[in-house]
Amino acid sequence: MLQQNLNLWILPDIGSFSKFGSPCVWNRDYHPSDEAFEKFNSHQAYRYYAMWGAAILYLLGLATFLVCSIFGMIGCWRRSTKIVLTTALLMLFSVMFLAGSMACWHLVNYLERHVLDVPPFYKSWEPLLKQTTKLSYGWSYIVSWAGIGFILLASTFMLLSYKKIKEEEERAVEVKRAPYMVSNYYDKTSAMVPYAYGTYAGYGAAYPPYYGQYMNTMGNAGYYGYMTYAR
């Protein structure tokens, strides 16, 4: 009977066995019972959702970075500007997911150490236990932020690669198009001739104007001739 009760108490923590033979640890922080979840206050609920947010965003960041790695190798091999640009943008999304995951983790850490005053969190401990406890970040924390920084740096390099490949393609198009371009040896400004009757390129009359023999006599009021009968 004692062994049966002990198994009932242990099984919810250990969980079932996986196909590989190792036990699946059942974390009550991520999977609380319905009775325990109903008793959560607002800060405990924030901690619960922030924990899930950190895990989900971290998985999304890793999955996005895996896709970026595949697209990046294909883009560099084919020298495709579209694939390189897509890789750079996906890397930025990966950085956003991973940074969001770390932000959620920091929120959980802050709530556990400075806000929550219910067991088993830090503020509910005995003063002697608090004095003899030392809290510090491990090497994995530093490696996580360093990895996010390197991904951001790689995204910047991919954007620069996209710009350089684009410029190289534009120069190649100009080189191919250059033999088909006809040079203009004429000055277009001097070729523009204003329209004027009896003038040649604006340098005066080359020929006498038509009906020039009537110009001197049309001013005479006593003359009766062509186009003067209506006076």
PDB file of C-alpha atoms in Angstrom:
ATOM      1  CA  MET A   1       0.000   0.000   0.000  1.00  0.00           C
ATOM      2  CA  LEU A   2       2.837   2.358   0.862  1.00  0.00           C
ATOM      3  CA  GLN A   3       4.599   1.503  -2.382  1.00  0.00           C
ATOM      4  CA  GLN A   4       1.411   2.160  -4.356  1.00  0.00           C
ATOM      5  CA  ASN A   5       0.925   5.552  -2.738  1.00  0.00           C
ATOM      6  CA  LEU A   6       4.571   6.373  -3.377  1.00  0.00           C
ATOM      7  CA  ASN A   7       4.172   5.498  -7.045  1.00  0.00           C
ATOM      8  CA  LEU A   8       1.080   7.672  -7.325  1.00  0.00           C
ATOM      9  CA  TRP A   9       3.039  10.577  -5.879  1.00  0.00           C
ATOM     10  CA  ILE A  10       6.096  10.058  -8.093  1.00  0.00           C
ATOM     11  CA  LEU A  11       4.434   9.291 -11.436  1.00  0.00           C
ATOM     12  CA  PRO A  12       3.020  12.799 -12.009  1.00  0.00           C
ATOM     13  CA  ASP A  13       6.578  14.175 -11.689  1.00  0.00           C
ATOM     14  CA  ILE A  14       8.321  11.590 -13.858  1.00  0.00           C
ATOM     15  CA  GLY A  15       5.611  10.922 -16.411  1.00  0.00           C
ATOM     16  CA  SER A  16       5.604   8.092 -18.918  1.00  0.00           C
ATOM     17  CA  PHE A  17       8.531   6.473 -20.687  1.00  0.00           C
ATOM     18  CA  SER A  18       9.522   7.504 -24.183  1.00  0.00           C
ATOM     19  CA  LYS A  19      10.183   5.143 -27.073  1.00  0.00           C
ATOM     20  CA  PHE A  20      13.915   5.371 -26.388  1.00  0.00           C
ATOM     21  CA  GLY A  21      13.476   4.044 -22.856  1.00  0.00           C
ATOM     22  CA  SER A  22      14.189   7.285 -20.975  1.00  0.00           C
ATOM     23  CA  PRO A  23      11.592   8.810 -18.625  1.00  0.00           C
ATOM     24  CA  CYS A  24       9.744  11.958 -19.710  1.00  0.00           C
ATOM     25  CA  VAL A  25      10.053  14.531 -16.952  1.00  0.00           C
ATOM     26  CA  TRP A  26       6.727  16.217 -16.218  1.00  0.00           C
ATOM     27  CA  ASN A  27       7.353  19.842 -15.271  1.00  0.00           C
ATOM     28  CA  ARG A  28       4.537  21.169 -13.133  1.00  0.00           C
ATOM     29  CA  ASP A  29       5.487  24.756 -13.920  1.00  0.00           C
ATOM     30  CA  TYR A  30       4.543  24.207 -17.562  1.00  0.00           C
ATOM     31  CA  HIS A  31       1.725  21.738 -16.893  1.00  0.00           C
ATOM     32  CA  PRO A  32       0.016  22.660 -13.620  1.00  0.00           C
ATOM     33  CA  SER A  33      -3.125  20.898 -12.578  1.00  0.00           C
ATOM     34  CA  ASP A  34      -6.475  22.573 -13.084  1.00  0.00           C
ATOM     35  CA  GLU A  35      -6.907  23.094  -9.347  1.00  0.00           C
ATOM     36  CA  ALA A  36      -3.497  24.726  -9.023  1.00  0.00           C
ATOM     37  CA  PHE A  37      -4.029  26.926 -12.088  1.00  0.00           C
ATOM     38  CA  GLU A  38      -7.319  28.259 -10.719  1.00  0.00           C
ATOM     39  CA  LYS A  39      -5.507  29.405  -7.576  1.00  0.00           C
ATOM     40  CA  PHE A  40      -2.906  31.411  -9.523  1.00  0.00           C
ATOM     41  CA  ASN A  41      -2.836  35.141  -8.907  1.00  0.00           C
ATOM     42  CA  SER A  42      -2.159  37.611 -11.722  1.00  0.00           C
ATOM     43  CA  HIS A  43       1.629  37.514 -11.319  1.00  0.00           C
ATOM     44  CA  GLN A  44       1.685  33.726 -11.346  1.00  0.00           C
ATOM     45  CA  ALA A  45      -0.401  33.768 -14.519  1.00  0.00           C
ATOM     46  CA  TYR A  46       2.058  36.227 -16.100  1.00  0.00           C
ATOM     47  CA  ARG A  47       4.899  33.915 -15.165  1.00  0.00           C
ATOM     48  CA  TYR A  48       3.089  30.917 -16.642  1.00  0.00           C
ATOM     49  CA  TYR A  49       2.430  32.594 -19.994  1.00  0.00           C
ATOM     50  CA  ALA A  50       5.919  34.122 -20.116  1.00  0.00           C
ATOM     51  CA  MET A  51       7.455  30.674 -19.623  1.00  0.00           C
ATOM     52  CA  TRP A  52       5.467  29.271 -22.522  1.00  0.00           C
ATOM     53  CA  GLY A  53       6.264  32.349 -24.595  1.00  0.00           C
ATOM     54  CA  ALA A  54       9.981  31.898 -23.999  1.00  0.00           C
ATOM     55  CA  ALA A  55       9.847  28.247 -25.056  1.00  0.00           C
ATOM     56  CA  ILE A  56       7.700  28.843 -28.155  1.00  0.00           C
ATOM     57  CA  LEU A  57       9.685  31.860 -29.362  1.00  0.00           C
ATOM     58  CA  TYR A  58      12.942  29.972 -28.852  1.00  0.00           C
ATOM     59  CA  LEU A  59      11.710  27.066 -30.978  1.00  0.00           C
ATOM     60  CA  LEU A  60      10.454  29.463 -33.657  1.00  0.00           C
ATOM     61  CA  GLY A  61      13.809  31.222 -33.693  1.00  0.00           C
ATOM     62  CA  LEU A  62      15.720  27.963 -34.101  1.00  0.00           C
ATOM     63  CA  ALA A  63      13.380  26.745 -36.852  1.00  0.00           C
ATOM     64  CA  THR A  64      13.662  30.056 -38.712  1.00  0.00           C
ATOM     65  CA  PHE A  65      17.436  29.999 -38.446  1.00  0.00           C
ATOM     66  CA  LEU A  66      17.509  26.449 -39.813  1.00  0.00           C
ATOM     67  CA  VAL A  67      15.515  27.592 -42.842  1.00  0.00           C
ATOM     68  CA  CYS A  68      17.880  30.561 -43.190  1.00  0.00           C
ATOM     69  CA  SER A  69      20.885  28.252 -43.265  1.00  0.00           C
ATOM     70  CA  ILE A  70      19.413  26.210 -46.114  1.00  0.00           C
ATOM     71  CA  PHE A  71      18.313  29.270 -48.092  1.00  0.00           C
ATOM     72  CA  GLY A  72      21.652  30.973 -47.479  1.00  0.00           C
ATOM     73  CA  MET A  73      23.673  28.099 -48.925  1.00  0.00           C
ATOM     74  CA  ILE A  74      21.404  27.923 -51.981  1.00  0.00           C
ATOM     75  CA  GLY A  75      21.515  31.693 -52.482  1.00  0.00           C
ATOM     76  CA  CYS A  76      25.304  31.890 -52.250  1.00  0.00           C
ATOM     77  CA  TRP A  77      25.708  28.929 -54.596  1.00  0.00           C
ATOM     78  CA  ARG A  78      23.357  30.333 -57.239  1.00  0.00           C
ATOM     79  CA  ARG A  79      24.234  33.987 -56.559  1.00  0.00           C
ATOM     80  CA  SER A  80      20.536  34.815 -56.496  1.00  0.00           C
ATOM     81  CA  THR A  81      19.692  38.250 -55.148  1.00  0.00           C
ATOM     82  CA  LYS A  82      16.141  37.237 -54.250  1.00  0.00           C
ATOM     83  CA  ILE A  83      17.243  34.240 -52.197  1.00  0.00           C
ATOM     84  CA  VAL A  84      19.997  36.233 -50.478  1.00  0.00           C
ATOM     85  CA  LEU A  85      17.547  39.002 -49.567  1.00  0.00           C
ATOM     86  CA  THR A  86      15.027  36.439 -48.302  1.00  0.00           C
ATOM     87  CA  THR A  87      17.735  34.846 -46.165  1.00  0.00           C
ATOM     88  CA  ALA A  88      18.701  38.196 -44.650  1.00  0.00           C
ATOM     89  CA  LEU A  89      15.096  39.042 -43.777  1.00  0.00           C
ATOM     90  CA  LEU A  90      14.472  35.601 -42.288  1.00  0.00           C
ATOM     91  CA  MET A  91      17.591  36.021 -40.173  1.00  0.00           C
ATOM     92  CA  LEU A  92      16.173  39.262 -38.831  1.00  0.00           C
ATOM     93  CA  PHE A  93      12.968  37.430 -37.912  1.00  0.00           C
ATOM     94  CA  SER A  94      15.060  34.747 -36.227  1.00  0.00           C
ATOM     95  CA  VAL A  95      16.827  37.416 -34.175  1.00  0.00           C
ATOM     96  CA  MET A  96      13.460  38.887 -33.193  1.00  0.00           C
ATOM     97  CA  PHE A  97      12.127  35.495 -32.069  1.00  0.00           C
ATOM     98  CA  LEU A  98      15.242  34.628 -30.077  1.00  0.00           C
ATOM     99  CA  ALA A  99      15.474  38.071 -28.487  1.00  0.00           C
ATOM    100  CA  GLY A 100      11.784  37.837 -27.564  1.00  0.00           C
ATOM    101  CA  SER A 101      12.441  34.465 -25.979  1.00  0.00           C
ATOM    102  CA  MET A 102      15.248  35.911 -23.884  1.00  0.00           C
ATOM    103  CA  ALA A 103      13.028  38.836 -22.897  1.00  0.00           C
ATOM    104  CA  CYS A 104      10.336  36.428 -21.685  1.00  0.00           C
ATOM    105  CA  TRP A 105      12.968  34.497 -19.759  1.00  0.00           C
ATOM    106  CA  HIS A 106      14.110  37.694 -18.051  1.00  0.00           C
ATOM    107  CA  LEU A 107      10.498  38.485 -17.174  1.00  0.00           C
ATOM    108  CA  VAL A 108      10.096  35.070 -15.560  1.00  0.00           C
ATOM    109  CA  ASN A 109      13.327  35.545 -13.639  1.00  0.00           C
ATOM    110  CA  TYR A 110      12.240  38.976 -12.425  1.00  0.00           C
ATOM    111  CA  LEU A 111       8.845  37.727 -11.281  1.00  0.00           C
ATOM    112  CA  GLU A 112      10.364  34.791  -9.413  1.00  0.00           C
ATOM    113  CA  ARG A 113      12.976  36.859  -7.589  1.00  0.00           C
ATOM    114  CA  HIS A 114      11.315  40.216  -6.945  1.00  0.00           C
ATOM    115  CA  VAL A 115       7.526  39.916  -7.259  1.00  0.00           C
ATOM    116  CA  LEU A 116       6.136  36.518  -6.283  1.00  0.00           C
ATOM    117  CA  ASP A 117       6.009  36.034  -2.514  1.00  0.00           C
ATOM    118  CA  VAL A 118       4.371  32.606  -2.449  1.00  0.00           C
ATOM    119  CA  PRO A 119       6.221  29.302  -2.036  1.00  0.00           C
ATOM    120  CA  PRO A 120       8.504  28.117  -3.514  1.00  0.00           C
ATOM    121  CA  PHE A 121       9.786  31.465  -4.821  1.00  0.00           C
ATOM    122  CA  TYR A 122      12.639  33.574  -3.493  1.00  0.00           C
ATOM    123  CA  LYS A 123      10.680  36.164  -1.510  1.00  0.00           C
ATOM    124  CA  SER A 124       8.967  33.442   0.528  1.00  0.00           C
ATOM    125  CA  TRP A 125      12.273  31.985   1.751  1.00  0.00           C
ATOM    126  CA  GLU A 126      13.606  32.323   5.262  1.00  0.00           C
ATOM    127  CA  PRO A 127      16.098  35.174   5.808  1.00  0.00           C
ATOM    128  CA  LEU A 128      18.878  32.736   6.657  1.00  0.00           C
ATOM    129  CA  LEU A 129      18.311  30.846   3.427  1.00  0.00           C
ATOM    130  CA  LYS A 130      18.408  34.085   1.442  1.00  0.00           C
ATOM    131  CA  GLN A 131      21.700  35.114   3.034  1.00  0.00           C
ATOM    132  CA  THR A 132      23.374  31.818   2.228  1.00  0.00           C
ATOM    133  CA  THR A 133      22.098  31.670  -1.356  1.00  0.00           C
ATOM    134  CA  LYS A 134      24.111  33.031  -4.267  1.00  0.00           C
ATOM    135  CA  LEU A 135      22.433  33.630  -7.621  1.00  0.00           C
ATOM    136  CA  SER A 136      24.429  33.939 -10.840  1.00  0.00           C
ATOM    137  CA  TYR A 137      24.021  33.398 -14.572  1.00  0.00           C
ATOM    138  CA  GLY A 138      25.689  30.434 -16.209  1.00  0.00           C
ATOM    139  CA  TRP A 139      27.772  30.252 -19.346  1.00  0.00           C
ATOM    140  CA  SER A 140      24.749  29.211 -21.413  1.00  0.00           C
ATOM    141  CA  TYR A 141      23.193  32.627 -20.804  1.00  0.00           C
ATOM    142  CA  ILE A 142      26.238  34.390 -22.250  1.00  0.00           C
ATOM    143  CA  VAL A 143      26.422  31.959 -25.167  1.00  0.00           C
ATOM    144  CA  SER A 144      22.742  32.568 -25.952  1.00  0.00           C
ATOM    145  CA  TRP A 145      23.140  36.328 -26.238  1.00  0.00           C
ATOM    146  CA  ALA A 146      26.400  35.918 -28.158  1.00  0.00           C
ATOM    147  CA  GLY A 147      24.646  33.602 -30.622  1.00  0.00           C
ATOM    148  CA  ILE A 148      21.854  36.121 -31.150  1.00  0.00           C
ATOM    149  CA  GLY A 149      24.454  38.811 -31.786  1.00  0.00           C
ATOM    150  CA  PHE A 150      26.242  36.652 -34.362  1.00  0.00           C
ATOM    151  CA  ILE A 151      22.961  35.952 -36.165  1.00  0.00           C
ATOM    152  CA  LEU A 152      22.286  39.689 -36.325  1.00  0.00           C
ATOM    153  CA  LEU A 153      25.798  40.222 -37.690  1.00  0.00           C
ATOM    154  CA  ALA A 154      25.251  37.487 -40.287  1.00  0.00           C
ATOM    155  CA  SER A 155      21.995  39.146 -41.343  1.00  0.00           C
ATOM    156  CA  THR A 156      23.853  42.426 -41.862  1.00  0.00           C
ATOM    157  CA  PHE A 157      26.468  40.682 -43.994  1.00  0.00           C
ATOM    158  CA  MET A 158      23.741  39.041 -46.073  1.00  0.00           C
ATOM    159  CA  LEU A 159      22.166  42.432 -46.744  1.00  0.00           C
ATOM    160  CA  LEU A 160      25.547  43.783 -47.835  1.00  0.00           C
ATOM    161  CA  SER A 161      26.020  40.732 -50.065  1.00  0.00           C
ATOM    162  CA  TYR A 162      22.636  41.373 -51.652  1.00  0.00           C
ATOM    163  CA  LYS A 163      23.634  44.967 -52.381  1.00  0.00           C
ATOM    164  CA  LYS A 164      26.982  44.020 -53.925  1.00  0.00           C
ATOM    165  CA  ILE A 165      25.529  41.223 -56.059  1.00  0.00           C
ATOM    166  CA  LYS A 166      22.832  43.609 -57.277  1.00  0.00           C
ATOM    167  CA  GLU A 167      25.425  46.215 -58.251  1.00  0.00           C
ATOM    168  CA  GLU A 168      27.503  43.572 -60.022  1.00  0.00           C
ATOM    169  CA  GLU A 169      24.499  42.414 -62.037  1.00  0.00           C
ATOM    170  CA  GLU A 170      23.676  45.993 -63.034  1.00  0.00           C
ATOM    171  CA  ARG A 171      27.251  46.575 -64.211  1.00  0.00           C
ATOM    172  CA  ALA A 172      27.139  43.344 -66.218  1.00  0.00           C
ATOM    173  CA  VAL A 173      23.922  44.471 -67.927  1.00  0.00           C
ATOM    174  CA  GLU A 174      25.473  47.835 -68.798  1.00  0.00           C
ATOM    175  CA  VAL A 175      28.553  46.146 -70.266  1.00  0.00           C
ATOM    176  CA  LYS A 176      26.395  43.900 -72.459  1.00  0.00           C
ATOM    177  CA  ARG A 177      24.287  46.838 -73.615  1.00  0.00           C
ATOM    178  CA  ALA A 178      27.214  49.173 -74.389  1.00  0.00           C
ATOM    179  CA  PRO A 179      28.091  47.784 -77.897  1.00  0.00           C
ATOM    180  CA  TYR A 180      24.530  48.417 -79.056  1.00  0.00           C
ATOM    181  CA  MET A 181      24.512  52.057 -78.001  1.00  0.00           C
ATOM    182  CA  VAL A 182      25.096  54.576 -80.897  1.00  0.00           C
ATOM    183  CA  SER A 183      27.182  57.565 -79.924  1.00  0.00           C
ATOM    184  CA  ASN A 184      25.736  60.986 -80.716  1.00  0.00           C
ATOM    185  CA  TYR A 185      28.352  63.179 -82.348  1.00  0.00           C
ATOM    186  CA  TYR A 186      26.042  66.138 -82.876  1.00  0.00           C
ATOM    187  CA  ASP A 187      25.239  68.908 -80.516  1.00  0.00           C
ATOM    188  CA  LYS A 188      21.543  68.765 -79.876  1.00  0.00           C
ATOM    189  CA  THR A 189      21.363  72.365 -78.669  1.00  0.00           C
ATOM    190  CA  SER A 190      22.656  73.784 -81.954  1.00  0.00           C
ATOM    191  CA  ALA A 191      20.360  71.531 -83.940  1.00  0.00           C
ATOM    192  CA  MET A 192      17.293  73.189 -82.446  1.00  0.00           C
ATOM    193  CA  VAL A 193      16.275  75.817 -85.010  1.00  0.00           C
ATOM    194  CA  PRO A 194      13.498  78.234 -84.042  1.00  0.00           C
ATOM    195  CA  TYR A 195      10.798  78.654 -86.648  1.00  0.00           C
ATOM    196  CA  ALA A 196      10.811  82.071 -88.308  1.00  0.00           C
ATOM    197  CA  TYR A 197       9.555  83.013 -91.738  1.00  0.00           C
ATOM    198  CA  GLY A 198      12.312  84.095 -94.037  1.00  0.00           C
ATOM    199  CA  THR A 199      15.141  83.189 -91.695  1.00  0.00           C
ATOM    200  CA  TYR A 200      17.751  80.456 -91.702  1.00  0.00           C
ATOM    201  CA  ALA A 201      18.697  79.221 -88.244  1.00  0.00           C
ATOM    202  CA  GLY A 202      18.028  82.667 -86.847  1.00  0.00           C
ATOM    203  CA  TYR A 203      20.886  84.355 -88.748  1.00  0.00           C
ATOM    204  CA  GLY A 204      18.826  86.687 -90.921  1.00  0.00           C
ATOM    205  CA  ALA A 205      17.078  86.297 -94.237  1.00  0.00           C
ATOM    206  CA  ALA A 206      18.820  84.157 -96.806  1.00  0.00           C
ATOM    207  CA  TYR A 207      16.280  85.077 -99.485  1.00  0.00           C
ATOM    208  CA  PRO A 208      14.069  88.123 -99.858  1.00  0.00           C
ATOM    209  CA  PRO A 209      10.609  87.612 -98.435  1.00  0.00           C
ATOM    210  CA  TYR A 210       7.776  86.818-100.785  1.00  0.00           C
ATOM    211  CA  TYR A 211       5.841  89.848-102.036  1.00  0.00           C
ATOM    212  CA  GLY A 212       8.738  91.994-100.933  1.00  0.00           C
ATOM    213  CA  GLN A 213       8.105  94.413-103.805  1.00  0.00           C
ATOM    214  CA  TYR A 214       4.920  95.572-102.139  1.00  0.00           C
ATOM    215  CA  MET A 215       6.446  96.309 -98.733  1.00  0.00           C
ATOM    216  CA  ASN A 216       7.487  99.850 -99.533  1.00  0.00           C
ATOM    217  CA  THR A 217       4.256 100.821-101.247  1.00  0.00           C
ATOM    218  CA  MET A 218       1.723  99.359 -98.811  1.00  0.00           C
ATOM    219  CA  GLY A 219       2.307 102.223 -96.452  1.00  0.00           C
ATOM    220  CA  ASN A 220       1.189 104.724 -99.131  1.00  0.00           C
ATOM    221  CA  ALA A 221      -2.491 105.538 -98.614  1.00  0.00           C
ATOM    222  CA  GLY A 222      -2.965 106.606-102.216  1.00  0.00           C
ATOM    223  CA  TYR A 223      -1.825 103.363-103.664  1.00  0.00           C
ATOM    224  CA  TYR A 224      -4.544 101.059-104.873  1.00  0.00           C
ATOM    225  CA  GLY A 225      -3.396  97.576-105.559  1.00  0.00           C
ATOM    226  CA  TYR A 226      -3.288  94.087-104.162  1.00  0.00           C
ATOM    227  CA  MET A 227      -5.157  93.713-100.848  1.00  0.00           C
ATOM    228  CA  THR A 228      -5.963  97.450-100.733  1.00  0.00           C
ATOM    229  CA  TYR A 229      -9.396  97.516-102.308  1.00  0.00           C
ATOM    230  CA  ALA A 230     -11.162  97.055 -98.975  1.00  0.00           C
ATOM    231  CA  ARG A 231      -9.957 100.322 -97.506  1.00  0.00           C
TER     232      ARG A 231
END
